[in-house]
XYZ file of C-alpha atoms in Angstrom:
660
model
C -0.223 0.114 -0.265
C 1.251 3.791 -0.500
C 1.125 6.451 1.428
C -0.325 9.543 0.323
C 0.178 12.281 2.794
C -2.201 15.249 2.380
C -1.614 18.909 3.184
C -3.459 19.060 6.314
C -1.430 16.301 7.507
C -3.239 13.095 7.480
C -2.283 10.643 5.851
C -3.972 7.872 3.850
C -3.081 4.656 2.656
C -3.899 3.594 -0.942
C -3.416 0.598 -3.673
C -0.843 1.648 -6.662
C -2.111 2.488 -9.591
C -4.396 4.571 -7.329
C -4.683 8.428 -8.846
C -5.678 11.876 -7.290
C -8.849 11.332 -8.643
C -9.649 8.336 -6.975
C -8.937 10.302 -2.781
C -10.601 13.507 -4.187
C -14.099 11.097 -4.676
C -12.739 9.601 -1.173
C -12.831 12.807 0.746
C -16.704 13.919 -1.271
C -18.076 14.526 -3.880
C -18.571 18.051 -3.758
C -14.241 18.087 -4.131
C -14.010 14.668 -6.489
C -15.886 17.818 -8.581
C -13.980 20.560 -8.080
C -10.376 18.720 -8.252
C -8.719 18.953 -11.555
C -5.287 18.490 -11.065
C -2.773 17.416 -8.741
C 0.633 18.536 -7.134
C 1.773 15.617 -6.026
C 5.339 15.781 -4.256
C 5.256 19.089 -5.630
C 4.997 18.504 -9.696
C 1.404 19.356 -10.772
C 0.095 16.243 -12.377
C -2.480 14.842 -14.008
C -5.640 13.990 -11.941
C -5.836 10.997 -13.372
C -2.404 9.656 -13.345
C -1.448 6.662 -10.893
C 0.302 7.546 -7.872
C 3.400 5.238 -8.322
C 4.912 5.415 -4.624
C 4.819 7.121 -1.349
C 4.200 10.824 -1.351
C 2.852 14.385 -0.765
C -0.795 15.273 -2.835
C -2.232 18.589 -3.181
C -6.072 18.560 -5.328
C -5.233 21.595 -7.860
C -9.281 23.197 -7.584
C -9.856 26.413 -10.308
C -9.432 28.182 -7.138
C -5.509 27.570 -7.708
C -5.787 29.817 -10.593
C -2.265 30.108 -11.403
C -2.385 26.473 -12.145
C -5.421 25.993 -13.679
C -4.407 28.774 -16.031
C -1.527 26.935 -16.866
C -3.573 23.705 -17.765
C -6.677 25.564 -19.402
C -4.017 26.545 -21.920
C -1.507 24.336 -22.617
C -5.353 22.243 -23.488
C -6.532 25.294 -25.842
C -3.397 24.835 -27.336
C -3.638 20.496 -27.592
C -7.503 21.685 -28.973
C -6.203 24.066 -31.762
C -3.694 21.824 -33.209
C -6.449 19.177 -33.341
C -9.201 21.181 -34.746
C -5.751 22.364 -37.421
C -5.786 19.114 -38.479
C -9.392 17.860 -38.845
C -10.020 21.064 -41.688
C -7.073 21.168 -42.939
C -5.274 17.926 -43.653
C -2.078 17.455 -44.711
C -0.974 19.768 -41.740
C 2.141 19.133 -39.994
C 2.209 20.093 -36.067
C 5.315 21.330 -34.354
C 5.543 22.999 -30.910
C 1.967 24.896 -29.071
C 3.073 26.474 -25.078
C 0.802 28.542 -22.740
C 1.941 31.895 -22.695
C 1.422 34.478 -19.686
C -2.410 35.265 -21.311
C -2.952 32.788 -23.290
C -1.511 30.416 -26.076
C -0.251 29.647 -29.574
C 0.675 26.845 -32.175
C 3.039 26.931 -34.922
C 1.491 24.947 -38.004
C 3.500 23.420 -41.102
C 0.762 23.483 -44.379
C -0.016 21.823 -46.357
C -1.192 24.067 -49.327
C -0.857 27.705 -48.112
C -0.559 29.913 -45.043
C -3.055 29.930 -42.114
C -4.198 34.016 -42.622
C -7.206 35.370 -39.794
C -10.391 34.600 -42.388
C -9.530 30.787 -41.569
C -9.954 31.520 -37.560
C -13.733 31.606 -36.947
C -13.627 27.849 -38.385
C -11.089 27.169 -36.475
C -12.724 28.257 -33.621
C -15.638 26.577 -34.069
C -14.135 23.217 -34.748
C -12.345 23.360 -30.970
C -15.969 24.555 -29.433
C -17.571 20.932 -31.475
C -14.123 19.084 -29.717
C -14.720 20.806 -26.305
C -18.419 19.837 -26.636
C -17.106 15.704 -27.453
C -15.571 15.576 -23.623
C -12.684 13.719 -25.929
C -10.823 11.988 -22.745
C -7.092 13.701 -22.673
C -5.038 10.039 -22.231
C -1.706 10.264 -20.933
C 0.925 7.461 -22.379
C 4.714 6.915 -22.199
C 6.650 5.379 -25.171
C 9.613 4.416 -26.703
C 12.081 6.759 -28.737
C 11.417 4.317 -31.448
C 8.133 3.943 -31.498
C 7.368 7.527 -31.759
C 9.698 8.207 -34.384
C 8.074 5.740 -36.309
C 4.605 7.403 -35.759
C 5.752 10.369 -36.358
C 7.452 9.422 -40.124
C 3.661 7.302 -41.029
C 2.163 10.038 -40.755
C 3.959 12.403 -42.341
C 5.506 14.549 -39.363
C 8.697 15.218 -40.581
C 9.030 17.710 -37.382
C 7.993 15.677 -34.558
C 9.804 13.123 -36.020
C 13.218 16.032 -35.781
C 12.451 16.823 -32.749
C 11.827 13.490 -30.747
C 14.645 12.368 -32.388
C 17.028 14.708 -30.345
C 14.961 14.400 -27.074
C 17.960 13.683 -24.812
C 18.650 9.816 -23.796
C 16.732 8.887 -20.782
C 14.091 11.043 -20.900
C 10.944 10.000 -20.711
C 8.770 10.574 -23.951
C 5.202 11.477 -23.226
C 2.166 11.641 -25.604
C -1.884 12.647 -25.315
C -4.285 11.336 -26.833
C -7.192 13.347 -27.364
C -10.246 10.717 -27.282
C -8.556 7.572 -29.160
C -8.284 9.715 -32.657
C -5.564 11.969 -32.091
C -2.118 12.370 -30.302
C 0.474 14.873 -29.550
C 3.980 14.494 -28.162
C 3.103 16.410 -24.723
C 4.990 16.347 -21.015
C 1.840 17.534 -19.985
C -0.252 17.641 -17.641
C -3.830 18.287 -18.819
C -7.138 18.309 -17.522
C -9.241 14.695 -17.757
C -10.452 15.787 -21.022
C -12.024 18.598 -23.180
C -15.129 18.841 -21.701
C -13.462 20.349 -18.276
C -12.671 23.686 -20.546
C -15.356 26.736 -20.772
C -16.068 26.629 -24.459
C -16.597 30.479 -24.519
C -13.257 31.716 -22.703
C -10.950 31.412 -25.808
C -10.475 33.729 -28.432
C -7.815 32.720 -31.496
C -6.131 36.543 -32.046
C -4.141 36.776 -34.880
C -2.334 34.525 -37.519
C 1.738 35.332 -37.661
C 4.753 33.087 -39.325
C 8.011 31.731 -37.809
C 10.336 30.284 -38.063
C 10.983 26.340 -37.695
C 12.805 26.593 -33.798
C 13.701 30.222 -33.879
C 15.919 30.052 -36.564
C 15.777 31.929 -39.924
C 17.487 29.491 -42.248
C 14.901 27.039 -41.106
C 11.049 26.344 -42.890
C 9.199 29.363 -42.498
C 5.962 27.969 -40.394
C 2.116 29.458 -40.027
C 1.712 30.452 -35.742
C -1.908 30.983 -34.621
C -2.215 32.792 -31.127
C -5.242 32.652 -28.574
C -6.311 33.869 -25.961
C -6.976 31.537 -23.183
C -8.464 32.455 -19.704
C -10.820 30.168 -17.186
C -14.301 31.680 -17.939
C -15.915 34.148 -20.148
C -15.375 37.037 -17.880
C -12.226 36.366 -17.665
C -11.695 36.335 -20.725
C -13.899 39.319 -21.390
C -12.084 41.321 -18.962
C -8.352 40.484 -20.971
C -10.117 41.798 -24.926
C -11.159 44.539 -22.726
C -7.622 44.871 -21.628
C -6.485 44.430 -24.728
C -8.652 47.019 -26.492
C -7.412 49.879 -24.240
C -4.101 48.087 -25.179
C -4.436 49.050 -27.911
C -5.371 52.278 -27.863
C -2.491 53.358 -25.681
C -0.477 51.528 -28.661
C 3.105 53.584 -28.303
C 3.656 53.301 -31.446
C 0.421 55.039 -32.439
C 0.664 57.723 -30.206
C 3.804 58.444 -30.817
C 2.789 59.203 -34.811
C 0.024 61.028 -33.632
C 2.036 63.642 -30.900
C 5.139 63.983 -33.453
C 7.264 62.483 -31.227
C 9.472 59.475 -33.255
C 9.338 57.298 -35.974
C 11.191 54.341 -36.952
C 12.572 53.000 -40.450
C 14.353 50.044 -41.705
C 16.923 52.234 -42.968
C 18.140 52.217 -39.383
C 16.660 48.756 -37.613
C 15.888 48.778 -35.204
C 16.938 52.628 -33.993
C 14.850 55.634 -33.300
C 14.377 58.543 -35.068
C 13.675 61.647 -32.443
C 11.431 64.208 -33.579
C 11.718 67.475 -31.327
C 8.688 67.019 -29.420
C 9.519 63.087 -28.125
C 13.518 64.698 -27.530
C 12.622 67.133 -25.557
C 10.553 64.211 -22.950
C 13.917 62.254 -23.138
C 15.880 65.272 -21.707
C 13.424 66.358 -19.898
C 14.006 62.732 -17.801
C 17.471 63.194 -18.235
C 17.273 66.325 -16.653
C 15.679 64.812 -14.194
C 17.506 61.895 -13.276
C 20.728 63.812 -13.595
C 19.909 65.494 -10.483
C 18.420 62.142 -8.475
C 21.909 60.619 -9.297
C 23.796 64.340 -8.180
C 22.568 64.464 -5.147
C 23.166 60.697 -4.838
C 26.720 60.946 -4.698
C 27.083 60.057 -8.270
C 29.757 60.969 -10.439
C 29.045 61.169 -14.168
C 31.061 59.882 -16.504
C 31.612 59.032 -20.650
C 33.258 56.252 -22.628
C 33.653 55.291 -26.107
C 31.449 53.146 -28.526
C 34.207 50.749 -29.876
C 36.449 48.537 -28.075
C 38.671 45.979 -28.781
C 37.304 42.357 -28.919
C 40.112 41.461 -26.647
C 38.459 43.617 -23.799
C 35.269 41.410 -24.531
C 36.739 38.574 -23.770
C 38.890 39.585 -21.224
C 35.487 40.771 -19.061
C 33.609 37.065 -20.644
C 31.038 38.782 -23.175
C 33.137 37.673 -25.985
C 32.187 33.561 -25.110
C 28.777 34.365 -23.550
C 27.370 37.484 -25.428
C 28.732 37.651 -29.331
C 26.055 36.814 -30.850
C 23.954 40.156 -30.109
C 27.329 42.144 -30.518
C 28.100 43.958 -33.306
C 31.123 43.356 -34.777
C 33.448 45.963 -36.517
C 36.928 44.865 -38.287
C 40.120 47.418 -37.233
C 41.316 47.585 -40.518
C 40.675 50.201 -43.783
C 38.237 48.235 -45.925
C 39.560 47.052 -49.091
C 38.199 49.230 -51.972
C 39.276 47.820 -55.030
C 36.422 46.251 -57.062
C 37.887 42.565 -56.644
C 39.490 40.444 -52.753
C 37.998 40.391 -49.766
C 36.157 43.539 -48.827
C 37.804 42.566 -45.600
C 41.214 40.610 -44.976
C 41.506 37.258 -43.271
C 43.494 38.523 -40.398
C 42.079 41.518 -39.564
C 41.670 42.614 -35.856
C 38.402 42.379 -34.796
C 36.802 45.696 -32.797
C 33.163 45.616 -31.399
C 30.278 48.933 -30.283
C 29.791 47.955 -26.444
C 26.351 45.775 -25.547
C 27.000 46.974 -22.371
C 29.020 49.727 -20.396
C 30.569 48.405 -17.298
C 33.496 47.164 -18.701
C 34.439 50.664 -20.101
C 33.425 51.751 -16.091
C 36.302 49.096 -14.572
C 38.722 50.659 -17.213
C 38.028 53.748 -15.322
C 38.287 53.033 -12.367
C 41.317 51.303 -12.318
C 43.265 54.493 -13.547
C 45.487 55.469 -11.024
C 45.364 53.967 -7.076
C 42.139 53.790 -5.363
C 42.534 53.455 -1.858
C 40.073 51.665 0.740
C 38.602 55.627 1.800
C 37.627 56.477 -1.837
C 34.740 54.207 -1.859
C 31.613 53.923 -2.449
C 33.141 54.988 -5.894
C 29.850 55.931 -8.268
C 30.414 56.032 -12.130
C 26.797 56.774 -13.823
C 26.693 57.179 -17.536
C 23.728 58.211 -20.241
C 25.295 55.471 -22.121
C 24.537 54.620 -25.808
C 24.686 50.356 -26.204
C 24.075 48.574 -29.472
C 22.943 44.667 -28.984
C 22.021 42.558 -32.456
C 18.641 41.772 -31.643
C 16.865 39.870 -34.879
C 14.691 41.391 -37.044
C 11.601 39.657 -36.139
C 12.136 40.866 -32.540
C 12.162 44.065 -32.466
C 8.879 46.307 -31.080
C 9.036 50.152 -31.532
C 10.236 51.385 -28.714
C 10.204 48.433 -25.947
C 12.749 46.565 -28.520
C 15.505 48.389 -29.965
C 19.000 48.034 -31.394
C 20.004 50.887 -30.111
C 19.403 52.206 -26.885
C 20.690 54.224 -23.691
C 20.779 53.253 -20.384
C 20.581 55.580 -17.564
C 23.953 53.339 -16.062
C 25.656 53.434 -12.540
C 28.086 51.250 -10.837
C 29.313 51.347 -7.723
C 32.589 50.157 -6.706
C 32.258 49.422 -2.995
C 34.137 47.188 -0.302
C 32.463 44.382 0.918
C 30.866 46.178 4.183
C 29.582 48.889 2.168
C 27.424 46.618 -0.209
C 24.294 46.083 2.138
C 24.490 50.007 2.541
C 24.709 50.896 -1.084
C 21.322 48.591 -2.227
C 19.851 50.127 0.811
C 20.150 53.117 -1.050
C 19.603 52.427 -4.313
C 16.480 51.079 -3.172
C 15.272 54.456 -1.913
C 16.357 55.779 -4.873
C 14.183 53.501 -7.187
C 11.310 54.126 -4.717
C 10.845 57.440 -4.685
C 11.548 57.658 -8.410
C 9.134 55.232 -9.876
C 6.140 56.574 -7.528
C 7.197 60.258 -8.710
C 5.792 58.885 -12.000
C 2.891 57.221 -10.678
C 4.044 53.537 -11.012
C 2.824 51.470 -8.349
C 5.662 48.336 -8.320
C 6.989 44.398 -7.151
C 10.990 43.168 -6.038
C 12.123 40.171 -7.320
C 15.530 38.717 -6.517
C 16.525 36.942 -9.284
C 19.035 33.585 -8.274
C 22.053 31.793 -9.400
C 21.715 30.024 -13.239
C 22.653 27.114 -14.362
C 25.549 28.737 -16.471
C 27.178 30.923 -14.210
C 30.978 32.015 -12.896
C 31.724 32.223 -9.594
C 32.391 29.891 -6.450
C 28.852 28.452 -4.925
C 30.445 30.997 -1.669
C 29.941 33.758 -3.453
C 26.812 33.452 -4.634
C 25.716 32.985 -1.244
C 26.949 35.657 -0.170
C 25.388 37.692 -3.239
C 22.447 36.852 -2.817
C 22.102 37.170 1.024
C 23.661 41.116 0.684
C 20.208 41.933 -2.013
C 17.990 39.997 0.889
C 18.785 41.945 4.115
C 19.199 45.207 1.466
C 15.578 44.739 0.130
C 14.851 44.255 4.190
C 15.981 47.312 5.264
C 14.787 49.623 2.726
C 12.019 47.320 3.953
C 10.414 46.504 1.160
C 10.055 42.614 0.973
C 7.031 42.372 2.010
C 4.018 41.110 0.697
C 2.943 45.041 -0.117
C 6.327 44.534 -2.501
C 5.195 41.647 -4.501
C 8.641 40.190 -2.941
C 9.309 37.257 -4.616
C 12.522 35.023 -5.371
C 13.309 34.052 -8.893
C 15.077 30.585 -8.899
C 17.433 30.532 -12.025
C 16.520 33.806 -13.063
C 20.328 35.989 -12.045
C 22.702 36.886 -14.871
C 25.909 34.781 -15.496
C 28.031 36.947 -13.629
C 25.598 37.970 -10.411
C 22.118 37.611 -8.897
C 19.709 40.757 -9.105
C 17.070 42.282 -7.723
C 14.302 43.276 -9.889
C 11.500 46.260 -10.114
C 8.625 45.320 -11.711
C 6.077 48.630 -12.461
C 2.267 47.543 -13.004
C 1.274 50.145 -15.501
C -2.307 52.426 -15.549
C -4.441 49.539 -17.194
C -2.313 47.335 -15.107
C 0.265 45.389 -17.126
C 3.553 44.762 -15.695
C 6.906 45.752 -16.962
C 10.391 44.680 -15.541
C 12.469 47.754 -15.398
C 15.525 48.517 -12.679
C 17.978 46.194 -11.776
C 20.999 46.597 -8.720
C 22.961 43.388 -9.437
C 25.845 42.669 -7.304
C 29.385 41.575 -9.007
C 32.295 39.510 -7.635
C 32.939 37.889 -11.243
C 33.855 41.485 -13.440
C 36.570 43.373 -11.014
C 38.105 39.666 -10.649
C 38.009 39.393 -14.887
C 39.331 42.803 -15.857
C 41.763 42.810 -11.893
C 40.156 46.248 -10.448
C 41.427 46.663 -7.525
C 42.060 49.400 -3.948
C 44.447 49.222 -1.473
C 43.185 48.242 1.911
C 43.304 49.372 5.553
C 45.599 47.007 5.898
C 47.781 48.173 2.730
C 47.744 45.216 0.741
C 45.655 45.024 -2.607
C 41.257 43.714 -2.048
C 38.963 43.283 -4.958
C 36.387 45.815 -4.868
C 32.504 44.491 -5.276
C 30.061 45.840 -8.659
C 26.756 46.913 -8.270
C 25.748 47.577 -12.082
C 22.104 49.517 -11.700
C 19.326 51.228 -13.868
C 16.237 52.827 -12.811
C 14.805 53.557 -16.198
C 16.412 50.353 -17.676
C 16.955 52.027 -21.368
C 15.433 55.880 -21.850
C 13.331 54.209 -25.528
C 11.780 51.620 -23.438
C 11.085 53.835 -20.328
C 9.608 56.320 -23.041
C 7.321 54.039 -24.348
C 6.296 52.376 -21.185
C 4.904 56.029 -20.131
C 3.373 56.817 -23.303
C 1.179 53.583 -23.308
C 0.884 54.193 -19.211
C -0.185 58.125 -19.413
C -2.399 57.049 -23.087
C -0.183 59.966 -23.950
C -1.496 62.632 -21.092
C 2.062 63.141 -19.766
C 1.920 64.821 -16.583
C 2.279 68.817 -17.442
C 5.906 68.461 -16.924
C 6.826 65.590 -19.017
C 3.993 66.734 -22.396
C 5.885 68.373 -25.360
C 3.909 71.161 -25.880
C 1.974 72.410 -22.453
C -0.308 75.105 -23.650
C -1.456 75.630 -26.852
C -2.270 79.953 -27.298
C -6.212 79.211 -29.878
C -7.548 82.203 -31.492
C -11.202 81.970 -32.545
C -10.260 85.606 -35.126
C -7.755 86.915 -36.794
C -8.598 89.904 -34.396
C -7.088 88.594 -31.303
C -3.795 87.151 -33.201
C -1.466 89.971 -31.363
C -2.968 89.103 -27.663
C -2.272 85.445 -28.840
C 1.589 85.847 -29.003
C 1.489 88.350 -25.852
C -0.237 84.882 -23.985
C 2.883 83.004 -25.310
C 5.364 85.159 -23.681
C 3.926 85.893 -21.017
C 3.073 81.520 -20.206
C 7.394 81.479 -21.876
C 8.591 83.720 -19.378
C 7.372 82.070 -16.807
C 8.727 78.840 -17.921
C 5.526 76.969 -19.096
C 6.776 75.502 -23.010
C 3.699 77.462 -24.975
C 2.939 77.537 -28.693
C 0.655 79.860 -30.452
C -2.387 78.962 -33.821
C -3.100 81.685 -34.731
C -3.931 79.290 -38.552
C -7.366 80.769 -40.519
C -8.595 77.728 -39.079
C -12.593 77.120 -37.484
C -11.688 76.380 -33.218
C -13.828 73.033 -33.598
C -10.739 72.216 -35.650
C -8.230 73.889 -33.355
C -9.586 71.770 -30.581
C -9.789 68.500 -32.074
C -6.297 68.772 -33.828
C -4.829 69.535 -30.447
C -6.871 67.667 -28.427
C -5.593 64.251 -30.862
C -1.933 65.343 -30.015
C -2.664 65.147 -26.407
C -2.124 68.412 -25.634
C -3.066 69.355 -21.878
C -3.940 72.995 -21.929
C -5.576 74.720 -24.986
C -5.842 79.188 -24.173
C -9.158 80.000 -26.373
C -8.732 83.830 -26.939
C -11.302 86.047 -29.374
C -12.172 89.634 -29.285
C -13.603 89.580 -25.518
C -10.818 87.917 -24.342
C -8.872 89.914 -25.568
C -10.566 93.273 -24.630
C -10.680 92.103 -20.551
C -7.010 89.932 -20.079
C -8.615 86.756 -20.111
C -8.245 83.735 -21.602
C -10.638 80.247 -22.035
C -8.764 77.012 -20.955
C -10.015 74.097 -21.459
C -8.455 71.316 -19.698
C -7.200 67.870 -22.004
C -10.222 65.375 -20.610
C -11.714 68.014 -18.859
C -15.566 68.818 -19.976
C -16.382 72.761 -20.546
C -14.222 75.182 -19.921
C -13.193 78.340 -17.260
C -12.781 81.735 -18.323
C -9.084 83.289 -16.259
C -7.258 85.818 -16.201
C -4.184 85.661 -17.766
C -1.810 86.202 -14.335
C -4.047 83.250 -12.742
C -3.739 80.677 -15.488
C -0.002 81.285 -14.996
C 0.277 80.853 -11.747
C -2.507 77.236 -12.585
C -0.060 75.831 -14.478
C 3.669 77.007 -13.023
C 4.071 74.852 -10.152
C 2.602 71.397 -12.587
C 5.164 72.534 -15.361
C 7.817 71.746 -12.820
C 9.569 68.205 -12.258
C 8.245 67.136 -9.340
C 11.571 67.183 -7.393
C 11.531 71.013 -7.943
C 7.934 71.654 -6.823
């Protein structure tokens, strides 16, 4: 008999082959109906999978939302594949994972790529399969049998993948009823009927390369979103609709902030209004880092490959670096552009090695530490074209980057001070956030003792700042640290509930060792500093993209590129409008005048679309009385006020939060 321990500590003795569903039924009919899966010794499993040994068992219900959503989305992906093969015979299947809000599946169509016109029929077929309540059954197969099955059915992609799975790995398939199967680790729900047929929607179709390699076959990827019930789906679709309205690419064009074009893939053309936002952020951050005791530096864009080899980036990161031959290119008609013996350089993908080289200039004493070097550092990373996304993922970006060189006894205090600085800055922008600690990855530099110490220091610093609480979403993320250091991550929550990982601080003992950074200690001996890598915005490009979507283009007054427009109703008021603009500018308010021969309603609509926060309308009466009719973006009606009163109202909010 097997001994099965339940969460309340009670132990049940059951025969081998008993399933978690059997135990749920033995406990009571309510639980038997509610249980959808099980955690066996912490592993999420099918509720119909037999127990094999003494185990800790926790039954999973839809109240365990994270587990329930993962199961449902995995099932929706399999249903999508089954439906496509039923409707389009000859289509090959590849992969179909769950995602953060749904699922997708990659297909190799027989005749033509899929289009969005195909989605309604596929959705209908999926609902038909749900209504059939087909059991989802797990089987273990041998590698030879599985490969033979795939080859017999013409599933060349699946056969290739099965052949490359590690020796000794258990290969499992899941049957949908008795007539369709897919290779899958699982787990799954007990049957298709456990899904809500009204809780999913197929959203779009795109191209995708087999195994993510552009040298391989192009596949059709169908995306869907899946939830536990229709209410959740409707809420998600509403969020998507709101997100589409806030898309920074759309608003960036409407507000004339920036543009992107293929002549500079992944690099941003900033227009005057967009770059004004950048400059305000840069000035704000400079005031913050100056007050925090940082020293601003500037380092080269191009460095010798040998430097990147010594730092470890050449071996770990080279595929994402832009590499440059260190020689004059051949200008003759014949022969190679670059010779075989050219030395190599690279555009910097990060600033840290260069900051170490600054630290190494001259002898440093323990009394000099901490040294805080800050740089608005322009970096380049060779991201694939298909991964680029507006301002959110680019090839050229500028980091609000700093590296703190400190002694062992200063680490906790320095990280605590950074936590407090980041807290003030994020709150100035109206963000709430959570903090995560990303722990050592499988592939890493350094000793276990070093990682133990570095991780504990970060924990202690967050605790000292009072941020390791449920209010701040404190969580530890195993395996997600950098190859050289653990890191704290700040995940911002925007106005519609999305999260963005932005700020980080990393405690690094590896790079100072690899690049031979040292200081003279109180004992007269050489010691290695600890290097804290930190950023708050992350990159200016991405942070501005987040801000555009967070505010839906309606920036707080201090960040608005144009803070006020004075618009005339009649040409008789043109001179007065110019006088008002000059007064606004003298008070430090970014103001423009609109004296075009257009109707006032046209002007109001145009400036509203451009998200100008304040429109000051003037006509003959306002010119005679020294007033303006103030229309505030997002508010109904208008207020007639004296010019000086309007300036007094706007002047304070036109300043950055740290200057008010």
